[in-house]
Amino acid sequence: RRPDGHGDFFRGDGAIGYQVFGYGLVAQGFVGADYEQYDFHPASAGNPALRDRVGAIFLGRVATTGPGQFPFAIEGQFETGNSDFWVRGRTGVKFGQWTVGPEAIMLGNVAFDELRLGGFVAYDLARNMSVQANIGYADGIRNDNSGRGGNGVYGGMTFVFLH
């Protein structure tokens, strides 16, 4: 058992990419550099597999565009330094400016893997701006990323600006 502790995490990345529109879909792909810095107190509280690293990052997204009634999106990223990954699939139903639907998320790195299943709601504030909220259940498949027992409820809120 690792001792109790606390820490700080910093991550910065920059990427360049390309997007293609057609047939009511958009496909995006990006590649760039990524830096992660971990600072655990005491040092023994950290996972020795997670270290300060520079790596490449790859990001991608395929989604519906326009005013369709049933939007969907699949998006994800992979970073080579600590083998971080995140992928999310969403589909939904639009009711005016509101969209409601299910989501499935997988995330992890060299230290853990986690599956999240839940739902989301999005509200279009303007043509290219929305606010989104999600909630669901997180299942720690391999190890535990929280240090607080692993499985349980997750949730979040995001402001999205598209251009």
mmCIF file with all atom_site columns, C-alpha atoms in Angstrom:
data_model
loop_
_atom_site.group_PDB
_atom_site.id
_atom_site.type_symbol
_atom_site.label_atom_id
_atom_site.label_alt_id
_atom_site.label_comp_id
_atom_site.label_asym_id
_atom_site.label_entity_id
_atom_site.label_seq_id
_atom_site.pdbx_PDB_ins_code
_atom_site.Cartn_x
_atom_site.Cartn_y
_atom_site.Cartn_z
_atom_site.occupancy
_atom_site.B_iso_or_equiv
_atom_site.pdbx_formal_charge
_atom_site.auth_seq_id
_atom_site.auth_comp_id
_atom_site.auth_asym_id
_atom_site.auth_atom_id
_atom_site.pdbx_PDB_model_num
ATOM 1   C CA . ARG A 1 1   ? 0.000   0.000  0.000   1.00 0.00 ? 1   ARG A CA 1
ATOM 2   C CA . ARG A 1 2   ? 1.295   3.420  -0.935  1.00 0.00 ? 2   ARG A CA 1
ATOM 3   C CA . PRO A 1 3   ? 1.340   6.000  1.853   1.00 0.00 ? 3   PRO A CA 1
ATOM 4   C CA . ASP A 1 4   ? -1.188  8.819  1.857   1.00 0.00 ? 4   ASP A CA 1
ATOM 5   C CA . GLY A 1 5   ? -0.022  11.979 0.167   1.00 0.00 ? 5   GLY A CA 1
ATOM 6   C CA . HIS A 1 6   ? -0.903  14.717 -2.235  1.00 0.00 ? 6   HIS A CA 1
ATOM 7   C CA . GLY A 1 7   ? 0.555   16.137 -5.394  1.00 0.00 ? 7   GLY A CA 1
ATOM 8   C CA . ASP A 1 8   ? 0.386   18.467 -8.326  1.00 0.00 ? 8   ASP A CA 1
ATOM 9   C CA . PHE A 1 9   ? 0.040   17.666 -11.997 1.00 0.00 ? 9   PHE A CA 1
ATOM 10  C CA . PHE A 1 10  ? 0.766   19.905 -14.976 1.00 0.00 ? 10  PHE A CA 1
ATOM 11  C CA . ARG A 1 11  ? 0.097   19.035 -18.583 1.00 0.00 ? 11  ARG A CA 1
ATOM 12  C CA . GLY A 1 12  ? 0.646   21.151 -21.661 1.00 0.00 ? 12  GLY A CA 1
ATOM 13  C CA . ASP A 1 13  ? 0.362   20.247 -25.298 1.00 0.00 ? 13  ASP A CA 1
ATOM 14  C CA . GLY A 1 14  ? 0.235   21.897 -28.681 1.00 0.00 ? 14  GLY A CA 1
ATOM 15  C CA . ALA A 1 15  ? -0.998  20.324 -31.889 1.00 0.00 ? 15  ALA A CA 1
ATOM 16  C CA . ILE A 1 16  ? -1.651  21.127 -35.506 1.00 0.00 ? 16  ILE A CA 1
ATOM 17  C CA . GLY A 1 17  ? -4.203  19.384 -37.655 1.00 0.00 ? 17  GLY A CA 1
ATOM 18  C CA . TYR A 1 18  ? -6.727  19.276 -40.406 1.00 0.00 ? 18  TYR A CA 1
ATOM 19  C CA . GLN A 1 19  ? -10.486 18.879 -40.707 1.00 0.00 ? 19  GLN A CA 1
ATOM 20  C CA . VAL A 1 20  ? -12.748 17.742 -43.528 1.00 0.00 ? 20  VAL A CA 1
ATOM 21  C CA . PHE A 1 21  ? -16.483 18.455 -43.883 1.00 0.00 ? 21  PHE A CA 1
ATOM 22  C CA . GLY A 1 22  ? -18.896 16.499 -46.041 1.00 0.00 ? 22  GLY A CA 1
ATOM 23  C CA . TYR A 1 23  ? -22.182 14.609 -46.089 1.00 0.00 ? 23  TYR A CA 1
ATOM 24  C CA . GLY A 1 24  ? -23.232 16.061 -42.716 1.00 0.00 ? 24  GLY A CA 1
ATOM 25  C CA . LEU A 1 25  ? -20.024 14.920 -40.988 1.00 0.00 ? 25  LEU A CA 1
ATOM 26  C CA . VAL A 1 26  ? -16.772 16.483 -39.854 1.00 0.00 ? 26  VAL A CA 1
ATOM 27  C CA . ALA A 1 27  ? -13.535 14.524 -39.409 1.00 0.00 ? 27  ALA A CA 1
ATOM 28  C CA . GLN A 1 28  ? -10.611 16.098 -37.559 1.00 0.00 ? 28  GLN A CA 1
ATOM 29  C CA . GLY A 1 29  ? -7.082  14.894 -36.891 1.00 0.00 ? 29  GLY A CA 1
ATOM 30  C CA . PHE A 1 30  ? -4.256  16.584 -34.991 1.00 0.00 ? 30  PHE A CA 1
ATOM 31  C CA . VAL A 1 31  ? -0.673  15.716 -34.039 1.00 0.00 ? 31  VAL A CA 1
ATOM 32  C CA . GLY A 1 32  ? 1.697   17.567 -31.725 1.00 0.00 ? 32  GLY A CA 1
ATOM 33  C CA . ALA A 1 33  ? 3.937   17.578 -28.669 1.00 0.00 ? 33  ALA A CA 1
ATOM 34  C CA . ASP A 1 34  ? 2.892   16.908 -25.062 1.00 0.00 ? 34  ASP A CA 1
ATOM 35  C CA . TYR A 1 35  ? 4.574   17.505 -21.682 1.00 0.00 ? 35  TYR A CA 1
ATOM 36  C CA . GLU A 1 36  ? 3.502   16.046 -18.324 1.00 0.00 ? 36  GLU A CA 1
ATOM 37  C CA . GLN A 1 37  ? 4.948   16.936 -14.927 1.00 0.00 ? 37  GLN A CA 1
ATOM 38  C CA . TYR A 1 38  ? 4.120   15.109 -11.686 1.00 0.00 ? 38  TYR A CA 1
ATOM 39  C CA . ASP A 1 39  ? 5.026   16.332 -8.210  1.00 0.00 ? 39  ASP A CA 1
ATOM 40  C CA . PHE A 1 40  ? 4.041   13.956 -5.369  1.00 0.00 ? 40  PHE A CA 1
ATOM 41  C CA . HIS A 1 41  ? 4.410   14.689 -1.622  1.00 0.00 ? 41  HIS A CA 1
ATOM 42  C CA . PRO A 1 42  ? 5.856   12.531 -0.187  1.00 0.00 ? 42  PRO A CA 1
ATOM 43  C CA . ALA A 1 43  ? 7.512   11.139 -3.305  1.00 0.00 ? 43  ALA A CA 1
ATOM 44  C CA . SER A 1 44  ? 6.699   7.572  -2.200  1.00 0.00 ? 44  SER A CA 1
ATOM 45  C CA . ALA A 1 45  ? 2.957   8.361  -2.477  1.00 0.00 ? 45  ALA A CA 1
ATOM 46  C CA . GLY A 1 46  ? 3.201   8.563  -6.263  1.00 0.00 ? 46  GLY A CA 1
ATOM 47  C CA . ASN A 1 47  ? 3.012   5.752  -8.749  1.00 0.00 ? 47  ASN A CA 1
ATOM 48  C CA . PRO A 1 48  ? 6.559   5.040  -9.974  1.00 0.00 ? 48  PRO A CA 1
ATOM 49  C CA . ALA A 1 49  ? 5.189   4.345  -13.472 1.00 0.00 ? 49  ALA A CA 1
ATOM 50  C CA . LEU A 1 50  ? 4.103   8.004  -13.815 1.00 0.00 ? 50  LEU A CA 1
ATOM 51  C CA . ARG A 1 51  ? 7.054   10.281 -14.474 1.00 0.00 ? 51  ARG A CA 1
ATOM 52  C CA . ASP A 1 52  ? 7.723   13.680 -15.999 1.00 0.00 ? 52  ASP A CA 1
ATOM 53  C CA . ARG A 1 53  ? 7.812   13.073 -19.727 1.00 0.00 ? 53  ARG A CA 1
ATOM 54  C CA . VAL A 1 54  ? 7.731   14.669 -23.139 1.00 0.00 ? 54  VAL A CA 1
ATOM 55  C CA . GLY A 1 55  ? 5.898   12.788 -25.869 1.00 0.00 ? 55  GLY A CA 1
ATOM 56  C CA . ALA A 1 56  ? 3.807   13.054 -28.979 1.00 0.00 ? 56  ALA A CA 1
ATOM 57  C CA . ILE A 1 57  ? 0.044   13.541 -28.850 1.00 0.00 ? 57  ILE A CA 1
ATOM 58  C CA . PHE A 1 58  ? -2.516  12.397 -31.429 1.00 0.00 ? 58  PHE A CA 1
ATOM 59  C CA . LEU A 1 59  ? -6.119  13.645 -31.360 1.00 0.00 ? 59  LEU A CA 1
ATOM 60  C CA . GLY A 1 60  ? -9.100  12.823 -33.560 1.00 0.00 ? 60  GLY A CA 1
ATOM 61  C CA . ARG A 1 61  ? -12.831 13.382 -33.870 1.00 0.00 ? 61  ARG A CA 1
ATOM 62  C CA . VAL A 1 62  ? -15.680 12.323 -36.164 1.00 0.00 ? 62  VAL A CA 1
ATOM 63  C CA . ALA A 1 63  ? -19.063 13.965 -35.575 1.00 0.00 ? 63  ALA A CA 1
ATOM 64  C CA . THR A 1 64  ? -22.276 15.030 -37.225 1.00 0.00 ? 64  THR A CA 1
ATOM 65  C CA . THR A 1 65  ? -22.651 18.682 -38.224 1.00 0.00 ? 65  THR A CA 1
ATOM 66  C CA . GLY A 1 66  ? -25.627 20.907 -38.757 1.00 0.00 ? 66  GLY A CA 1
ATOM 67  C CA . PRO A 1 67  ? -29.136 20.849 -37.363 1.00 0.00 ? 67  PRO A CA 1
ATOM 68  C CA . GLY A 1 68  ? -29.706 17.071 -37.431 1.00 0.00 ? 68  GLY A CA 1
ATOM 69  C CA . GLN A 1 69  ? -32.161 15.526 -34.971 1.00 0.00 ? 69  GLN A CA 1
ATOM 70  C CA . PHE A 1 70  ? -29.789 12.717 -33.851 1.00 0.00 ? 70  PHE A CA 1
ATOM 71  C CA . PRO A 1 71  ? -26.205 13.992 -33.389 1.00 0.00 ? 71  PRO A CA 1
ATOM 72  C CA . PHE A 1 72  ? -23.272 11.732 -32.560 1.00 0.00 ? 72  PHE A CA 1
ATOM 73  C CA . ALA A 1 73  ? -19.560 12.175 -31.932 1.00 0.00 ? 73  ALA A CA 1
ATOM 74  C CA . ILE A 1 74  ? -16.592 9.879  -31.410 1.00 0.00 ? 74  ILE A CA 1
ATOM 75  C CA . GLU A 1 75  ? -13.424 11.593 -30.221 1.00 0.00 ? 75  GLU A CA 1
ATOM 76  C CA . GLY A 1 76  ? -10.198 10.636 -28.560 1.00 0.00 ? 76  GLY A CA 1
ATOM 77  C CA . GLN A 1 77  ? -6.549  11.252 -27.911 1.00 0.00 ? 77  GLN A CA 1
ATOM 78  C CA . PHE A 1 78  ? -3.383  9.280  -27.230 1.00 0.00 ? 78  PHE A CA 1
ATOM 79  C CA . GLU A 1 79  ? -0.139  10.608 -25.729 1.00 0.00 ? 79  GLU A CA 1
ATOM 80  C CA . THR A 1 80  ? 3.077   8.579  -25.949 1.00 0.00 ? 80  THR A CA 1
ATOM 81  C CA . GLY A 1 81  ? 4.947   9.799  -22.825 1.00 0.00 ? 81  GLY A CA 1
ATOM 82  C CA . ASN A 1 82  ? 2.867   7.954  -20.197 1.00 0.00 ? 82  ASN A CA 1
ATOM 83  C CA . SER A 1 83  ? 0.623   6.133  -22.702 1.00 0.00 ? 83  SER A CA 1
ATOM 84  C CA . ASP A 1 84  ? -2.323  8.377  -21.727 1.00 0.00 ? 84  ASP A CA 1
ATOM 85  C CA . PHE A 1 85  ? -5.517  7.801  -23.675 1.00 0.00 ? 85  PHE A CA 1
ATOM 86  C CA . TRP A 1 86  ? -9.067  9.114  -23.627 1.00 0.00 ? 86  TRP A CA 1
ATOM 87  C CA . VAL A 1 87  ? -11.906 8.176  -25.978 1.00 0.00 ? 87  VAL A CA 1
ATOM 88  C CA . ARG A 1 88  ? -15.579 9.137  -25.802 1.00 0.00 ? 88  ARG A CA 1
ATOM 89  C CA . GLY A 1 89  ? -18.631 8.210  -27.837 1.00 0.00 ? 89  GLY A CA 1
ATOM 90  C CA . ARG A 1 90  ? -21.886 10.161 -27.584 1.00 0.00 ? 90  ARG A CA 1
ATOM 91  C CA . THR A 1 91  ? -25.204 10.080 -29.362 1.00 0.00 ? 91  THR A CA 1
ATOM 92  C CA . GLY A 1 92  ? -28.311 12.023 -28.547 1.00 0.00 ? 92  GLY A CA 1
ATOM 93  C CA . VAL A 1 93  ? -31.638 13.537 -29.457 1.00 0.00 ? 93  VAL A CA 1
ATOM 94  C CA . LYS A 1 94  ? -32.103 17.275 -30.076 1.00 0.00 ? 94  LYS A CA 1
ATOM 95  C CA . PHE A 1 95  ? -35.038 19.156 -28.614 1.00 0.00 ? 95  PHE A CA 1
ATOM 96  C CA . GLY A 1 96  ? -34.640 22.715 -29.898 1.00 0.00 ? 96  GLY A CA 1
ATOM 97  C CA . GLN A 1 97  ? -31.476 24.076 -28.264 1.00 0.00 ? 97  GLN A CA 1
ATOM 98  C CA . TRP A 1 98  ? -31.188 21.038 -25.945 1.00 0.00 ? 98  TRP A CA 1
ATOM 99  C CA . THR A 1 99  ? -29.475 17.723 -26.682 1.00 0.00 ? 99  THR A CA 1
ATOM 100 C CA . VAL A 1 100 ? -29.772 14.717 -24.345 1.00 0.00 ? 100 VAL A CA 1
ATOM 101 C CA . GLY A 1 101 ? -28.199 11.294 -24.685 1.00 0.00 ? 101 GLY A CA 1
ATOM 102 C CA . PRO A 1 102 ? -25.904 8.512  -23.459 1.00 0.00 ? 102 PRO A CA 1
ATOM 103 C CA . GLU A 1 103 ? -22.112 8.490  -23.428 1.00 0.00 ? 103 GLU A CA 1
ATOM 104 C CA . ALA A 1 104 ? -19.356 5.902  -23.018 1.00 0.00 ? 104 ALA A CA 1
ATOM 105 C CA . ILE A 1 105 ? -15.792 6.907  -22.063 1.00 0.00 ? 105 ILE A CA 1
ATOM 106 C CA . MET A 1 106 ? -12.547 4.943  -21.702 1.00 0.00 ? 106 MET A CA 1
ATOM 107 C CA . LEU A 1 107 ? -9.455  6.544  -20.202 1.00 0.00 ? 107 LEU A CA 1
ATOM 108 C CA . GLY A 1 108 ? -6.183  5.470  -18.728 1.00 0.00 ? 108 GLY A CA 1
ATOM 109 C CA . ASN A 1 109 ? -2.402  5.526  -18.779 1.00 0.00 ? 109 ASN A CA 1
ATOM 110 C CA . VAL A 1 110 ? 0.495   3.329  -17.648 1.00 0.00 ? 110 VAL A CA 1
ATOM 111 C CA . ALA A 1 111 ? -0.989  3.254  -14.119 1.00 0.00 ? 111 ALA A CA 1
ATOM 112 C CA . PHE A 1 112 ? -4.758  2.647  -14.600 1.00 0.00 ? 112 PHE A CA 1
ATOM 113 C CA . ASP A 1 113 ? -7.680  2.040  -16.997 1.00 0.00 ? 113 ASP A CA 1
ATOM 114 C CA . GLU A 1 114 ? -11.253 3.176  -16.382 1.00 0.00 ? 114 GLU A CA 1
ATOM 115 C CA . LEU A 1 115 ? -14.637 2.748  -18.102 1.00 0.00 ? 115 LEU A CA 1
ATOM 116 C CA . ARG A 1 116 ? -17.320 5.399  -17.648 1.00 0.00 ? 116 ARG A CA 1
ATOM 117 C CA . LEU A 1 117 ? -20.947 4.965  -18.662 1.00 0.00 ? 117 LEU A CA 1
ATOM 118 C CA . GLY A 1 118 ? -23.474 7.737  -18.259 1.00 0.00 ? 118 GLY A CA 1
ATOM 119 C CA . GLY A 1 119 ? -25.450 10.482 -19.884 1.00 0.00 ? 119 GLY A CA 1
ATOM 120 C CA . PHE A 1 120 ? -25.071 14.073 -20.974 1.00 0.00 ? 120 PHE A CA 1
ATOM 121 C CA . VAL A 1 121 ? -27.137 17.154 -21.629 1.00 0.00 ? 121 VAL A CA 1
ATOM 122 C CA . ALA A 1 122 ? -26.037 20.062 -23.833 1.00 0.00 ? 122 ALA A CA 1
ATOM 123 C CA . TYR A 1 123 ? -27.581 23.502 -24.306 1.00 0.00 ? 123 TYR A CA 1
ATOM 124 C CA . ASP A 1 124 ? -26.699 25.633 -27.330 1.00 0.00 ? 124 ASP A CA 1
ATOM 125 C CA . LEU A 1 125 ? -25.944 29.142 -26.067 1.00 0.00 ? 125 LEU A CA 1
ATOM 126 C CA . ALA A 1 126 ? -25.192 30.471 -29.565 1.00 0.00 ? 126 ALA A CA 1
ATOM 127 C CA . ARG A 1 127 ? -24.436 29.109 -33.043 1.00 0.00 ? 127 ARG A CA 1
ATOM 128 C CA . ASN A 1 128 ? -20.908 27.979 -32.092 1.00 0.00 ? 128 ASN A CA 1
ATOM 129 C CA . MET A 1 129 ? -21.106 27.834 -28.295 1.00 0.00 ? 129 MET A CA 1
ATOM 130 C CA . SER A 1 130 ? -22.708 25.382 -25.877 1.00 0.00 ? 130 SER A CA 1
ATOM 131 C CA . VAL A 1 131 ? -22.597 24.314 -22.262 1.00 0.00 ? 131 VAL A CA 1
ATOM 132 C CA . GLN A 1 132 ? -22.551 20.579 -21.505 1.00 0.00 ? 132 GLN A CA 1
ATOM 133 C CA . ALA A 1 133 ? -22.980 18.540 -18.330 1.00 0.00 ? 133 ALA A CA 1
ATOM 134 C CA . ASN A 1 134 ? -22.454 14.813 -17.844 1.00 0.00 ? 134 ASN A CA 1
ATOM 135 C CA . ILE A 1 135 ? -22.915 12.293 -15.055 1.00 0.00 ? 135 ILE A CA 1
ATOM 136 C CA . GLY A 1 136 ? -22.514 8.539  -14.771 1.00 0.00 ? 136 GLY A CA 1
ATOM 137 C CA . TYR A 1 137 ? -20.727 5.620  -13.163 1.00 0.00 ? 137 TYR A CA 1
ATOM 138 C CA . ALA A 1 138 ? -16.946 5.087  -13.353 1.00 0.00 ? 138 ALA A CA 1
ATOM 139 C CA . ASP A 1 139 ? -15.558 1.539  -13.127 1.00 0.00 ? 139 ASP A CA 1
ATOM 140 C CA . GLY A 1 140 ? -11.849 1.153  -12.415 1.00 0.00 ? 140 GLY A CA 1
ATOM 141 C CA . ILE A 1 141 ? -10.923 -1.733 -14.733 1.00 0.00 ? 141 ILE A CA 1
ATOM 142 C CA . ARG A 1 142 ? -7.216  -1.804 -13.880 1.00 0.00 ? 142 ARG A CA 1
ATOM 143 C CA . ASN A 1 143 ? -5.912  -0.238 -10.666 1.00 0.00 ? 143 ASN A CA 1
ATOM 144 C CA . ASP A 1 144 ? -7.346  3.037  -9.363  1.00 0.00 ? 144 ASP A CA 1
ATOM 145 C CA . ASN A 1 145 ? -6.720  6.553  -10.587 1.00 0.00 ? 145 ASN A CA 1
ATOM 146 C CA . SER A 1 146 ? -8.230  8.412  -7.647  1.00 0.00 ? 146 SER A CA 1
ATOM 147 C CA . GLY A 1 147 ? -6.577  7.043  -4.505  1.00 0.00 ? 147 GLY A CA 1
ATOM 148 C CA . ARG A 1 148 ? -10.091 7.171  -2.989  1.00 0.00 ? 148 ARG A CA 1
ATOM 149 C CA . GLY A 1 149 ? -11.366 3.689  -3.731  1.00 0.00 ? 149 GLY A CA 1
ATOM 150 C CA . GLY A 1 150 ? -11.871 3.609  -7.485  1.00 0.00 ? 150 GLY A CA 1
ATOM 151 C CA . ASN A 1 151 ? -15.432 2.951  -8.611  1.00 0.00 ? 151 ASN A CA 1
ATOM 152 C CA . GLY A 1 152 ? -18.202 5.491  -8.226  1.00 0.00 ? 152 GLY A CA 1
ATOM 153 C CA . VAL A 1 153 ? -20.039 8.466  -9.666  1.00 0.00 ? 153 VAL A CA 1
ATOM 154 C CA . TYR A 1 154 ? -18.371 10.890 -12.085 1.00 0.00 ? 154 TYR A CA 1
ATOM 155 C CA . GLY A 1 155 ? -19.656 14.181 -13.407 1.00 0.00 ? 155 GLY A CA 1
ATOM 156 C CA . GLY A 1 156 ? -18.548 17.322 -15.115 1.00 0.00 ? 156 GLY A CA 1
ATOM 157 C CA . MET A 1 157 ? -19.441 20.534 -16.878 1.00 0.00 ? 157 MET A CA 1
ATOM 158 C CA . THR A 1 158 ? -17.831 21.920 -20.033 1.00 0.00 ? 158 THR A CA 1
ATOM 159 C CA . PHE A 1 159 ? -18.139 25.087 -22.099 1.00 0.00 ? 159 PHE A CA 1
ATOM 160 C CA . VAL A 1 160 ? -17.573 24.372 -25.806 1.00 0.00 ? 160 VAL A CA 1
ATOM 161 C CA . PHE A 1 161 ? -16.482 27.029 -28.307 1.00 0.00 ? 161 PHE A CA 1
ATOM 162 C CA . LEU A 1 162 ? -16.341 25.973 -31.964 1.00 0.00 ? 162 LEU A CA 1
ATOM 163 C CA . HIS A 1 163 ? -14.935 28.003 -34.813 1.00 0.00 ? 163 HIS A CA 1
#
